[in-house]
Amino acid sequence: MLAVDVDCAQVTLVELRLIAGEPADLKMKKVEMEVMKKRKETTSFASIAYVAVAALFGSVGQIFYKYAANATSDVHSFFFNPYLYLGGFAYALGLVLMLKALRRGELTVVYPVMATSFIWVSLFSPLLFNADRMSPSKWTGIAIIILGVTLVGKGRKR
Amino acid sequence: MSQSFAIGIMVLSTICAAHGQLRLKLGSMRLEKSITSVMRNHALLAGLFFYGLATVLSVVALRGHELSVLYPIASLNYVWVSLLSMKYLNEKMNGFKWAGISCILIGMIFVV
């Protein structure tokens, strides 16, 4: 054992790392993982909320792309269409949130929550485009998808 | 393009998307807040590449077949992701998760 003078409060982080024998941040990560193992859930609710918002952003991105595709006929106007960039921005935001959720959450829990984007797209399409109106079968589908996502959420318990 | 060919392309697209998702997960676990670390994060970049490839393939498939047939096939994605997570991430599936994925699959058939 190294004799560490407890009194010397000026022990720098580097010195601490030398004592610990491994980088401090790595040690922190290990402690964090131990804490996560002791939790009742494999994936936090926050992770699920992040993906749900990411799915919403993904749908908004898709809608913007659809606007861009509808409005343009030639390549030149396609690349100068603001909707194209708005769509890209929405997608990028969704990706960042997705990565934030994936970092801590289980993929088998987080990924199925992305299916909520189908709900948004089928709800928005009839309002914004000349798409088919909402039918009883579509509402049934949405209900079943919500049920599915809820079940997956239940599955995060150990 | 024949319809069975379009279905084949769609299945390929879902496999690509699942691999992309797995790599995004692997990349996100060693993500740091600096642009250079993101550029050096090969798993993350591979994930984005696979995702892009999956998107292109699904657009190709959509030209050959109706959406109502291809959408349920797209939900195969959830099955692949589950299998890959079990194999490479040591995640455990349970009855709730399988039931949830099955519901999503059935729901997508209704939504289209």
Coordinates of C-alpha atoms in Angstrom, one line a residue:
Chain A
M1 CA 0.0 0.0 0.0
L2 CA 1.1 3.5 -0.7
A3 CA 1.2 5.7 2.3
V4 CA -1.0 8.6 1.4
D5 CA -0.8 11.7 3.6
V6 CA -4.5 12.4 4.1
D7 CA -3.7 15.9 5.2
C8 CA -2.3 17.0 1.9
A9 CA -5.4 18.3 0.3
Q10 CA -3.4 19.4 -2.7
V11 CA -3.2 16.0 -4.2
T12 CA -3.8 16.6 -7.8
L13 CA -6.0 14.5 -10.0
V14 CA -3.0 13.1 -11.8
E15 CA -1.5 11.9 -8.6
L16 CA -4.8 10.4 -7.6
R17 CA -4.8 8.6 -10.9
L18 CA -1.3 7.2 -10.2
I19 CA -2.4 6.0 -6.8
A20 CA -5.5 4.4 -8.2
G21 CA -3.5 2.8 -11.0
E22 CA -6.0 3.6 -13.6
P23 CA -7.5 6.8 -15.1
A24 CA -10.0 8.4 -12.7
D25 CA -12.7 8.7 -15.3
L26 CA -12.5 5.0 -16.0
K27 CA -12.9 4.3 -12.3
M28 CA -15.9 6.6 -12.2
K29 CA -17.4 4.7 -15.1
K30 CA -17.0 1.4 -13.3
V31 CA -18.6 2.8 -10.1
E32 CA -21.4 4.1 -12.3
M33 CA -22.0 0.7 -13.9
E34 CA -22.0 -1.0 -10.5
V35 CA -24.7 1.4 -9.4
M36 CA -26.7 0.7 -12.5
K37 CA -26.5 -3.0 -11.9
K38 CA -28.1 -2.6 -8.5
R39 CA -31.1 -0.8 -9.9
K40 CA -34.4 -2.6 -10.4
E41 CA -34.6 -1.5 -14.0
T42 CA -32.2 -2.1 -16.8
T43 CA -33.1 1.1 -18.5
S44 CA -34.1 4.4 -16.9
F45 CA -37.4 6.1 -17.7
A46 CA -35.3 9.1 -18.9
S47 CA -33.8 7.0 -21.7
I48 CA -37.2 5.9 -22.9
A49 CA -38.4 9.5 -22.8
Y50 CA -35.4 10.6 -24.8
V51 CA -36.1 8.0 -27.5
A52 CA -39.8 8.9 -27.6
V53 CA -38.8 12.6 -28.3
A54 CA -36.2 11.4 -30.8
A55 CA -38.9 9.5 -32.6
L56 CA -41.0 12.6 -32.7
F57 CA -38.1 14.6 -34.2
G58 CA -37.6 11.8 -36.7
S59 CA -41.2 12.0 -37.8
V60 CA -41.0 15.8 -38.1
G61 CA -37.8 15.3 -40.2
Q62 CA -39.6 12.9 -42.5
I63 CA -42.5 15.3 -42.9
F64 CA -40.1 18.1 -43.9
Y65 CA -38.4 15.8 -46.4
K66 CA -41.8 15.0 -47.9
Y67 CA -42.5 18.7 -48.3
A68 CA -39.1 19.1 -50.0
A69 CA -39.8 16.2 -52.3
N70 CA -43.3 17.5 -53.2
A71 CA -42.2 21.1 -53.8
T72 CA -39.4 20.4 -56.2
S73 CA -39.0 18.9 -59.6
D74 CA -35.4 19.5 -60.6
V75 CA -32.1 19.0 -58.8
H76 CA -31.3 22.7 -58.5
S77 CA -34.4 23.6 -56.6
F78 CA -34.2 20.5 -54.5
F79 CA -30.9 21.6 -53.0
F80 CA -32.1 25.1 -52.4
N81 CA -35.3 24.1 -50.6
P82 CA -35.3 25.2 -47.0
Y83 CA -37.4 22.1 -46.0
L84 CA -34.6 19.9 -47.0
Y85 CA -32.3 21.5 -44.4
L86 CA -35.1 21.8 -41.7
G87 CA -35.6 18.0 -42.2
G88 CA -31.9 17.4 -41.8
F89 CA -31.8 19.5 -38.7
A90 CA -34.7 17.6 -37.2
Y91 CA -33.1 14.3 -38.0
A92 CA -29.8 15.4 -36.5
L93 CA -31.5 16.5 -33.2
G94 CA -33.3 13.2 -33.1
L95 CA -30.0 11.3 -33.6
V96 CA -28.4 13.2 -30.7
L97 CA -31.3 12.3 -28.4
M98 CA -31.2 8.8 -29.6
L99 CA -27.4 8.5 -28.8
K100 CA -28.1 10.0 -25.4
A101 CA -30.7 7.3 -24.7
L102 CA -28.6 4.5 -26.1
R103 CA -25.6 5.4 -23.9
R104 CA -27.3 4.1 -20.8
G105 CA -30.3 2.2 -21.9
E106 CA -30.6 -1.4 -23.2
L107 CA -30.9 -1.6 -27.0
T108 CA -33.7 -4.1 -26.7
V109 CA -35.8 -1.6 -24.7
V110 CA -34.8 1.6 -26.3
Y111 CA -35.1 0.6 -30.0
P112 CA -38.7 -0.6 -29.9
V113 CA -39.8 2.8 -28.5
M114 CA -38.7 4.2 -31.9
A115 CA -41.9 2.6 -33.3
T116 CA -43.8 5.5 -31.8
S117 CA -42.7 7.4 -34.9
F118 CA -45.3 5.4 -36.9
I119 CA -48.0 6.9 -34.7
W120 CA -46.9 10.4 -35.4
V121 CA -46.5 9.9 -39.1
S122 CA -49.9 8.3 -39.5
L123 CA -51.5 11.0 -37.4
F124 CA -49.8 13.9 -39.2
S125 CA -50.0 12.7 -42.8
P126 CA -53.8 13.1 -43.2
L127 CA -53.6 16.6 -41.7
L128 CA -50.7 17.8 -43.8
F129 CA -50.9 15.9 -47.0
N130 CA -53.4 14.3 -49.3
A131 CA -53.0 11.1 -47.5
D132 CA -55.7 8.6 -46.5
R133 CA -57.8 9.8 -43.6
M134 CA -57.6 8.0 -40.3
S135 CA -59.7 4.9 -40.4
P136 CA -60.8 2.5 -37.6
S137 CA -58.1 0.0 -38.7
K138 CA -55.5 2.8 -38.4
W139 CA -56.6 3.7 -34.9
T140 CA -56.6 0.0 -34.0
G141 CA -53.0 -0.2 -35.3
I142 CA -52.0 2.8 -33.2
A143 CA -53.6 1.3 -30.1
I144 CA -51.7 -2.0 -30.6
I145 CA -48.4 -0.2 -31.2
I146 CA -48.9 1.8 -28.0
L147 CA -49.7 -1.5 -26.2
G148 CA -46.5 -3.0 -27.6
V149 CA -44.3 -0.1 -26.5
T150 CA -45.9 -0.3 -23.0
L151 CA -45.1 -4.0 -22.8
V152 CA -41.5 -3.4 -23.9
G153 CA -41.3 -0.8 -21.2
K154 CA -42.5 -3.3 -18.7
G155 CA -39.8 -5.7 -19.9
R156 CA -37.0 -3.4 -18.6
K157 CA -37.6 -4.8 -15.1
R158 CA -35.0 -7.3 -14.0
Chain B
M1 CA -38.4 -5.0 -60.8
S2 CA -40.3 -8.0 -59.6
Q3 CA -42.2 -7.9 -56.4
S4 CA -40.3 -10.7 -54.7
F5 CA -37.1 -8.9 -55.6
A6 CA -38.5 -5.7 -53.8
I7 CA -39.3 -7.8 -50.8
G8 CA -35.8 -9.2 -50.8
I9 CA -34.3 -5.7 -50.9
M10 CA -36.5 -4.7 -48.0
V11 CA -35.4 -7.6 -45.9
L12 CA -31.8 -6.7 -46.7
S13 CA -32.6 -3.1 -45.7
T14 CA -33.9 -4.2 -42.3
I15 CA -30.7 -6.3 -41.7
C16 CA -28.6 -3.2 -42.5
A17 CA -30.7 -1.0 -40.2
A18 CA -30.3 -3.5 -37.3
H19 CA -26.6 -3.6 -37.8
G20 CA -26.5 0.2 -37.9
Q21 CA -28.5 0.3 -34.6
L22 CA -26.1 -2.1 -32.9
R23 CA -23.1 0.0 -34.0
L24 CA -24.7 3.2 -32.9
K25 CA -25.2 1.6 -29.5
L26 CA -21.6 0.5 -29.4
G27 CA -20.4 3.9 -30.5
S28 CA -22.6 5.8 -28.0
M29 CA -21.1 3.9 -25.1
R30 CA -17.7 5.5 -25.8
L31 CA -18.9 8.8 -26.9
E32 CA -17.2 12.0 -25.7
K33 CA -18.0 15.6 -26.2
S34 CA -15.4 16.5 -28.8
I35 CA -15.6 16.5 -32.5
T36 CA -12.3 14.7 -32.9
S37 CA -13.4 11.8 -30.7
V38 CA -16.6 11.6 -32.8
M39 CA -14.6 11.5 -36.0
R40 CA -12.5 8.7 -34.5
N41 CA -15.5 6.7 -33.2
H42 CA -15.5 4.0 -35.9
A43 CA -18.5 2.2 -34.4
L44 CA -20.6 5.4 -34.6
L45 CA -19.6 6.2 -38.1
A46 CA -20.2 2.6 -39.2
G47 CA -23.6 2.8 -37.6
L48 CA -24.5 6.0 -39.5
F49 CA -23.2 4.3 -42.8
F50 CA -25.4 1.2 -42.3
Y51 CA -28.4 3.5 -41.5
G52 CA -27.9 5.4 -44.7
L53 CA -27.5 2.2 -46.7
A54 CA -30.7 0.9 -45.1
T55 CA -32.6 4.1 -46.1
V56 CA -31.4 3.9 -49.7
L57 CA -32.3 0.2 -50.0
S58 CA -35.8 0.8 -48.5
V59 CA -36.4 3.7 -51.0
V60 CA -35.3 1.3 -53.9
A61 CA -37.7 -1.4 -52.5
L62 CA -40.6 1.1 -52.2
R63 CA -40.4 1.7 -56.0
G64 CA -41.0 -2.0 -56.6
H65 CA -43.8 -2.9 -54.2
E66 CA -46.7 -1.4 -52.3
L67 CA -46.2 0.2 -48.9
S68 CA -48.8 -2.1 -47.2
V69 CA -46.7 -5.1 -47.9
L70 CA -43.3 -3.6 -47.2
Y71 CA -44.1 -1.9 -43.9
P72 CA -44.8 -5.1 -42.0
I73 CA -41.5 -6.5 -43.4
A74 CA -39.8 -3.3 -42.1
S75 CA -40.8 -4.3 -38.6
L76 CA -38.6 -7.4 -38.9
N77 CA -36.0 -4.8 -37.8
Y78 CA -37.1 -5.2 -34.2
V79 CA -36.5 -8.9 -34.3
W80 CA -33.0 -8.5 -35.8
V81 CA -32.1 -5.8 -33.2
S82 CA -33.3 -8.1 -30.4
L83 CA -31.2 -11.0 -31.7
L84 CA -28.1 -8.9 -32.2
S85 CA -28.4 -7.4 -28.7
M86 CA -28.6 -10.8 -27.2
K87 CA -25.6 -12.0 -29.1
Y88 CA -23.3 -8.9 -28.9
L89 CA -24.5 -6.8 -26.0
N90 CA -25.4 -9.7 -23.6
E91 CA -28.8 -8.2 -23.1
K92 CA -31.6 -10.5 -22.0
M93 CA -35.0 -10.8 -23.6
N94 CA -38.1 -11.7 -21.7
G95 CA -41.7 -12.4 -22.3
F96 CA -42.7 -8.7 -22.0
K97 CA -40.2 -7.6 -24.6
W98 CA -41.1 -10.4 -27.1
A99 CA -44.8 -9.6 -26.5
G100 CA -44.2 -5.9 -27.1
I101 CA -42.3 -6.5 -30.3
S102 CA -45.1 -8.8 -31.6
C103 CA -47.7 -6.1 -30.8
I104 CA -45.6 -3.5 -32.7
L105 CA -45.4 -5.9 -35.7
I106 CA -49.2 -6.5 -35.7
G107 CA -49.9 -2.8 -35.1
M108 CA -47.8 -1.9 -38.2
I109 CA -49.9 -4.2 -40.3
F110 CA -53.0 -2.3 -39.2
V111 CA -51.5 1.2 -39.5
V112 CA -50.6 0.9 -43.2

